[in-house]
Amino acid sequence: MKPIKFVSADEAVKVVKSGDHVHFSSVSAYPVILGEALARRGDTGELKDVRIHHLHTEGDAPYTHEKYNGVFFTQSFFVGANVRKDTQSGWADYIPVFLRETQKLYRSGVLPCDVAMIQVSPVDKHGYVSLGTSVDATLAAVECAKTVIAVMNPNVPRAWGNSIIPADVVDIWVEDDTPLTPAKPAEPNDVDLKIGEYVAELVEDGACLQMGIGAIPNAVLARLGNHKNLGVHTEMFSDGLLPLIKSGVVNGLNKRYRRGRIVSTFLMGTKELYDFIDDNPGIYMTDVKYSNDPQVIGKNPKVCAINSALQIDLTGQVCADSIGTKFYSGVGGQIDFVDGANLSEGGKAIIAMPSITAKGISKISPTLTEGAGVVTTRNHIHYVVTENGAVDLYGKSLQERAKLLIKVAHPSAQEELDRAAFERFGPHYMAINI
Ligand code: COA
C-alpha cells in the first residue's frame, strides 16, 4: 500500500481547476470539510465554471448559493433539502435520471468526473477503506475520476459490499473526526400510521421490501412487527428498520438474491444506524447498478416496493418529483423498484401517500398540475394507498381507476373529483360499479 500523507482540506481542493466536474459522496458521507474548503476557494476568484454533481447530501451546500454564480454550478441527480431553494430559483439545476443510471453517467463518459470528493472509514489491516453510507454513484465516480480526494473519518462505518475499495485509489488524503451529519428520520403522525397499517396488510410473510424516502416508510415499518421472514433489497433504509432486524422479523431467508443479507446502496439515519452497519456482514452495500437493476430486484419473490407521491391524477399518473413546475426532489429509484416489483413473482408496487396536504390540497386530482412530470406512468401503477384505504389499479380501465382513486381520496375532495370524472368520461362513468 502507498504511504498516506494527510493535507489540509484547503490544500486538497487546490487540485480543482476551472471547468472541472466534481462529484461529492451522498447523504451523511458528504465530506463537509471539502465542501466548505471548495466554497472558500470559490471566494478567491481563482475558479470559474466548476460543475458539481451529487445525489441527496446532508448538511449545508454552500457552493450552490447565488454568490457563486459563474464559479460553481450544481447539477444534482436528486434535489435534497439543501439545494431545493437554489434549484427552484435557478441558481442550481437538476439532472433527471433513473437512480440506477446515475453511475452510468460517469462510466459512459456522458458526464466527466475530474475530481471525486469522498469520505471513507479508516484503512483496515489489508489496505482497504469503506465508502460507508454512500456507494450509489460514488463508486463509479471514484473509478472514473482523474483525482480522488478522500476524507478519512473514524465515524464513517466500515460498511461491507461494493463499498470496500483499496486505499491506493485515493490520490489526496485529508483527515477529520467530525461526527457524520445525521439524517433524522421523519416521525410518523396518525395519518402516516393509518397508511402504514393498510400497506402492512398488503405485505405478505416472506416479502422482500424496498422503502423510499419520507415519513411513510417508517410508518409502514412500525406496523410490520408481527410479520415473518421479511427480506430487504432497497436503495436506502433508515433507523426504522433496526427494530425489525433485531427482532428477527427481517431475516432475508426468503430472498433469492443475497439470501440472508440486506442489500442497499445508500443509508440515511442517525448514529445508531451507522453504528449498526459498522463491520456488519449482514448489510451488503452495493453499486446502484445492481441495487436498482429491475432484473436483479425481480429475482427475489414477493418484492414490495413502497414509494410515495406528491400527486396522482385520476388515470393513475404519479408525480413524485415536482410540485407543478417547481422541483421538489427527483425521480430517484421509484421506477427502478416499481419495475422490479412488477418482474418479481408475487411482487407488489405500492404508492402510499396521505390523501391531502397539511394545507388542505387533495393529492389525488383530476389532472396533474401544469408543469408536473410523470414519474410512475399510468401503465406501471398497481396499488395506491392512502389513510382511507388501498386500491389496485392494475388491469383497470380509466373509468374504473377514477372510481377506485376517488374511494381513497380525502372525503372533502371526493365530490369535486367525481364531477371532474363525469365531465371527462361522460354518462357511462356513472354506471361503473367497482
Ligand atoms: N400539491 C402541493 N404541495 C404538495 C403536494 C401537492 N399535491 N403534495 C405535497 N406537497 C407539499 C407538502 O405540503 C410538503 O410541503 P412542506 O415541505 O412545505 O411541508 C411537501 O410538498 C412535501 O410533501 P410530503 O408529503 O411531506 O413529502 P414526503 O417527505 O413524504 O416525500 C416525495 C414525498 C414524493 C417527495 C418523496 O417520496 C420523494 O422524494 N420521492 C422521490 C421519488 C422516489 O420515490 N424515489 C424512491 C425512493 S428515494
mmCIF file of C-alpha atoms and ligand atoms in Angstrom, residues 78-79 84 99 186 192 210-217 234-236 266 268 292 306-312 318-324 328-335 337 351-365 369 375-376, ligand 1:
data_model
loop_
_atom_site.group_PDB
_atom_site.id
_atom_site.type_symbol
_atom_site.label_atom_id
_atom_site.label_comp_id
_atom_site.label_asym_id
_atom_site.label_seq_id
_atom_site.Cartn_x
_atom_site.Cartn_y
_atom_site.Cartn_z
ATOM 1 C CA PHE A 78 -31.638 14.466 -6.769
ATOM 2 C CA VAL A 79 -32.986 17.670 -5.245
ATOM 3 C CA ARG A 84 -34.045 22.852 -3.143
ATOM 4 C CA LEU A 99 -31.168 6.258 -9.895
ATOM 5 C CA ALA A 186 -39.359 11.770 9.920
ATOM 6 C CA ASP A 192 -48.991 8.081 8.302
ATOM 7 C CA GLN A 210 -37.963 -1.613 -0.655
ATOM 8 C CA MET A 211 -38.883 1.594 1.098
ATOM 9 C CA GLY A 212 -38.500 5.044 -0.375
ATOM 10 C CA ILE A 213 -37.926 8.374 1.251
ATOM 11 C CA GLY A 214 -40.267 10.380 3.547
ATOM 12 C CA ALA A 215 -42.359 9.663 6.668
ATOM 13 C CA ILE A 216 -44.421 6.805 5.193
ATOM 14 C CA PRO A 217 -41.657 4.131 5.156
ATOM 15 C CA THR A 234 -33.675 -1.492 -1.334
ATOM 16 C CA GLU A 235 -31.820 1.607 -2.470
ATOM 17 C CA MET A 236 -31.872 3.116 1.033
ATOM 18 C CA PHE A 266 -27.040 4.343 0.466
ATOM 19 C CA MET A 268 -29.843 7.807 5.810
ATOM 20 C CA ASN A 292 -31.610 -0.681 -8.615
ATOM 21 C CA ILE A 306 -43.222 1.096 -1.210
ATOM 22 C CA ASN A 307 -42.834 4.636 -2.515
ATOM 23 C CA SER A 308 -44.631 7.910 -2.121
ATOM 24 C CA ALA A 309 -46.023 10.631 -4.364
ATOM 25 C CA LEU A 310 -46.742 14.314 -4.472
ATOM 26 C CA GLN A 311 -49.774 13.980 -6.754
ATOM 27 C CA ILE A 312 -51.752 11.293 -8.614
ATOM 28 C CA VAL A 318 -47.842 9.633 -10.424
ATOM 29 C CA CYS A 319 -45.848 12.794 -9.925
ATOM 30 C CA ALA A 320 -43.167 12.356 -7.245
ATOM 31 C CA ASP A 321 -40.510 14.878 -8.205
ATOM 32 C CA SER A 322 -42.127 18.289 -8.574
ATOM 33 C CA ILE A 323 -44.952 20.484 -7.369
ATOM 34 C CA GLY A 324 -46.104 21.864 -10.683
ATOM 35 C CA TYR A 328 -39.052 19.225 -5.002
ATOM 36 C CA SER A 329 -36.973 16.024 -5.174
ATOM 37 C CA GLY A 330 -36.211 13.716 -8.076
ATOM 38 C CA VAL A 331 -37.218 10.534 -9.822
ATOM 39 C CA GLY A 332 -34.812 8.606 -7.561
ATOM 40 C CA GLY A 333 -35.298 4.860 -7.713
ATOM 41 C CA GLN A 334 -39.084 4.839 -7.815
ATOM 42 C CA ILE A 335 -39.400 3.404 -11.315
ATOM 43 C CA PHE A 337 -38.301 -0.614 -7.978
ATOM 44 C CA ILE A 351 -47.598 4.104 -3.937
ATOM 45 C CA ALA A 352 -48.550 5.288 -0.459
ATOM 46 C CA MET A 353 -49.355 8.875 0.485
ATOM 47 C CA PRO A 354 -51.694 10.967 2.613
ATOM 48 C CA SER A 355 -54.816 11.905 0.649
ATOM 49 C CA ILE A 356 -54.430 15.611 1.453
ATOM 50 C CA THR A 357 -51.598 18.020 2.305
ATOM 51 C CA ALA A 358 -51.352 19.978 5.553
ATOM 52 C CA LYS A 359 -52.578 22.990 3.538
ATOM 53 C CA GLY A 360 -55.728 21.087 2.525
ATOM 54 C CA ILE A 361 -54.771 20.318 -1.118
ATOM 55 C CA SER A 362 -56.057 16.970 -2.368
ATOM 56 C CA LYS A 363 -53.139 14.878 -3.632
ATOM 57 C CA ILE A 364 -55.498 12.975 -5.916
ATOM 58 C CA SER A 365 -56.513 15.418 -8.626
ATOM 59 C CA THR A 369 -50.820 20.345 -12.127
ATOM 60 C CA VAL A 375 -42.512 9.514 -12.534
ATOM 61 C CA THR A 376 -44.581 6.316 -12.388
HETATM 62 N N1 COA B 1 -49.599 19.978 -4.017
HETATM 63 C C1 COA B 1 -48.911 20.953 -3.387
HETATM 64 N N2 COA B 1 -47.995 20.685 -2.420
HETATM 65 C C2 COA B 1 -47.798 19.414 -2.078
HETATM 66 C C3 COA B 1 -48.488 18.343 -2.684
HETATM 67 C C4 COA B 1 -49.431 18.678 -3.690
HETATM 68 N N3 COA B 1 -50.135 17.728 -4.330
HETATM 69 N N4 COA B 1 -48.081 17.194 -2.129
HETATM 70 C C5 COA B 1 -47.159 17.501 -1.200
HETATM 71 N N5 COA B 1 -46.996 18.821 -1.170
HETATM 72 C C6 COA B 1 -46.062 19.561 -0.297
HETATM 73 C C7 COA B 1 -46.296 19.239 1.172
HETATM 74 O O1 COA B 1 -47.238 20.097 1.736
HETATM 75 C C8 COA B 1 -44.911 19.442 1.747
HETATM 76 O O2 COA B 1 -44.679 20.830 1.875
HETATM 77 P P1 COA B 1 -43.744 21.415 3.038
HETATM 78 O O3 COA B 1 -42.341 20.975 2.661
HETATM 79 O O4 COA B 1 -43.950 22.886 2.940
HETATM 80 O O5 COA B 1 -44.229 20.785 4.315
HETATM 81 C C9 COA B 1 -44.003 18.948 0.631
HETATM 82 O O6 COA B 1 -44.749 19.060 -0.568
HETATM 83 C C10 COA B 1 -43.548 17.502 0.776
HETATM 84 O O7 COA B 1 -44.653 16.660 0.899
HETATM 85 P P2 COA B 1 -44.627 15.379 1.841
HETATM 86 O O8 COA B 1 -45.927 14.677 1.679
HETATM 87 O O9 COA B 1 -44.207 15.754 3.236
HETATM 88 O O10 COA B 1 -43.427 14.562 1.179
HETATM 89 P P3 COA B 1 -42.563 13.373 1.738
HETATM 90 O O11 COA B 1 -41.459 13.896 2.559
HETATM 91 O O12 COA B 1 -43.414 12.307 2.312
HETATM 92 O O13 COA B 1 -41.911 12.877 0.379
HETATM 93 C C11 COA B 1 -41.885 12.522 -2.000
HETATM 94 C C12 COA B 1 -42.741 12.500 -0.730
HETATM 95 C C13 COA B 1 -42.757 12.054 -3.145
HETATM 96 C C14 COA B 1 -41.392 13.927 -2.273
HETATM 97 C C15 COA B 1 -40.705 11.554 -1.776
HETATM 98 O O14 COA B 1 -41.170 10.250 -1.598
HETATM 99 C C16 COA B 1 -39.723 11.597 -2.923
HETATM 100 O O15 COA B 1 -38.860 12.445 -2.957
HETATM 101 N N6 COA B 1 -39.840 10.696 -3.900
HETATM 102 C C17 COA B 1 -38.885 10.689 -4.987
HETATM 103 C C18 COA B 1 -39.035 9.532 -5.886
HETATM 104 C C19 COA B 1 -38.925 8.237 -5.155
HETATM 105 O O16 COA B 1 -39.916 7.724 -4.672
HETATM 106 N N7 COA B 1 -37.768 7.645 -5.077
HETATM 107 C C20 COA B 1 -37.561 6.351 -4.432
HETATM 108 C C21 COA B 1 -37.092 6.444 -3.064
HETATM 109 S S1 COA B 1 -35.758 7.596 -2.838
#
